[in-house]
Amino acid sequence: MTEIAPASRPRIAAVDIARGIAIVAMVIYHFSWDLAFLGFVDFDPTQSLPWIVFQKSIVGTFIFLTGVSLVLGHGAGIRWPAFWRRFAIILGAALLVTAGTYTFYAETFVYFGVLHAIALFSLLGLVFLRAPLALVIVPAIAISLLPLFVQDPLFGEKLWSWIGLWDVPPPTEDLVPIFPWFGVALAGIAAARLALASGFATRLAEIQGTTSPARFLARMGRWSLVIYVLHQPIMIGVLMGISSLTGVSEANRANNFLASCEATCGQSAPDQSYCTAYCACTLDRIEGDSLWAMLEAPERTPDQDATLQTLANQCATQVLDERLLAP
């Protein structure tokens, strides 16, 4: 059995600063997502390659630092009480995220996001703290690259999607599966072990981060879990309040729908006046019957598709009838 270390290593300010940068970046990304989701801006960060890369780099930083922190905290001997306490806190926060997102948007709720992954990877990573370094580096590379070569529709089902290896990802707002992300955690373990063995960690610990920005980022890094759990409810709550008071998001959503509808309609119906009337009718029906949630759902049932198709057919018939009856 692994001996319990008498004490943890002192905190390395550079690690806290790196985690602080990641949490600030995540707040920025989530704020942009909130603006798009609530219709304040005509922009979707989940469909923009630079923003996708930005988001993946944030997740990668958190997962990599999970491996680094595991070595710094338990590499000299696993401190079981501290480990289980931290594990329980992270798992509890992950379950709060799941409950909150399910309440807010059940169809794409977060069931295995960043915090779920950090909890699992911290547990799995214990096996690699004392393993030969080659048995850390080789699995890190293999796990990171395997999704490029192995894909199966089975892993696109929610029940198995936490493993990864899907051909098409399931609908969820955040998913951080074992493949490839546990490979990133192992990379963090390997990097920290190499840094300790080479003396680089000692030199890194000499960086105190005494400037105001460094102290701010280090403080954010130390409170990153609290910030992660609380920032989204606060931001989206404030923005929903602004939206309700101003009606900005509803107006933008309607304008975006009309622009998209008329562009699509114009591809098959060259008469612009017909498309304008048809799309206005469709928008009135959607708002009148409160169908926005159905329309914007990432996946719809056959009955929901049939409902929307019936609505579209009725508007097409109505517009044609009005044109025939017009003097």
PDB file of N, CA and C in Angstrom, residues 20 103 200 289:
ATOM      1  N   GLY A  20      -5.827  30.248 -13.080  1.00  0.00           N
ATOM      2  CA  GLY A  20      -6.575  31.506 -13.083  1.00  0.00           C
ATOM      3  C   GLY A  20      -6.823  32.014 -14.494  1.00  0.00           C
ATOM      4  N   THR A 103     -32.310  21.318 -15.261  1.00  0.00           N
ATOM      5  CA  THR A 103     -33.456  22.187 -14.976  1.00  0.00           C
ATOM      6  C   THR A 103     -33.603  23.268 -16.032  1.00  0.00           C
ATOM      7  N   PHE A 200      13.184  21.403 -12.517  1.00  0.00           N
ATOM      8  CA  PHE A 200      12.472  22.546 -13.105  1.00  0.00           C
ATOM      9  C   PHE A 200      11.361  23.035 -12.179  1.00  0.00           C
ATOM     10  N   ASP A 289     -48.015  30.051 -30.738  1.00  0.00           N
ATOM     11  CA  ASP A 289     -48.148  28.715 -30.152  1.00  0.00           C
ATOM     12  C   ASP A 289     -46.986  28.353 -29.225  1.00  0.00           C
TER      13      ASP A 289
END
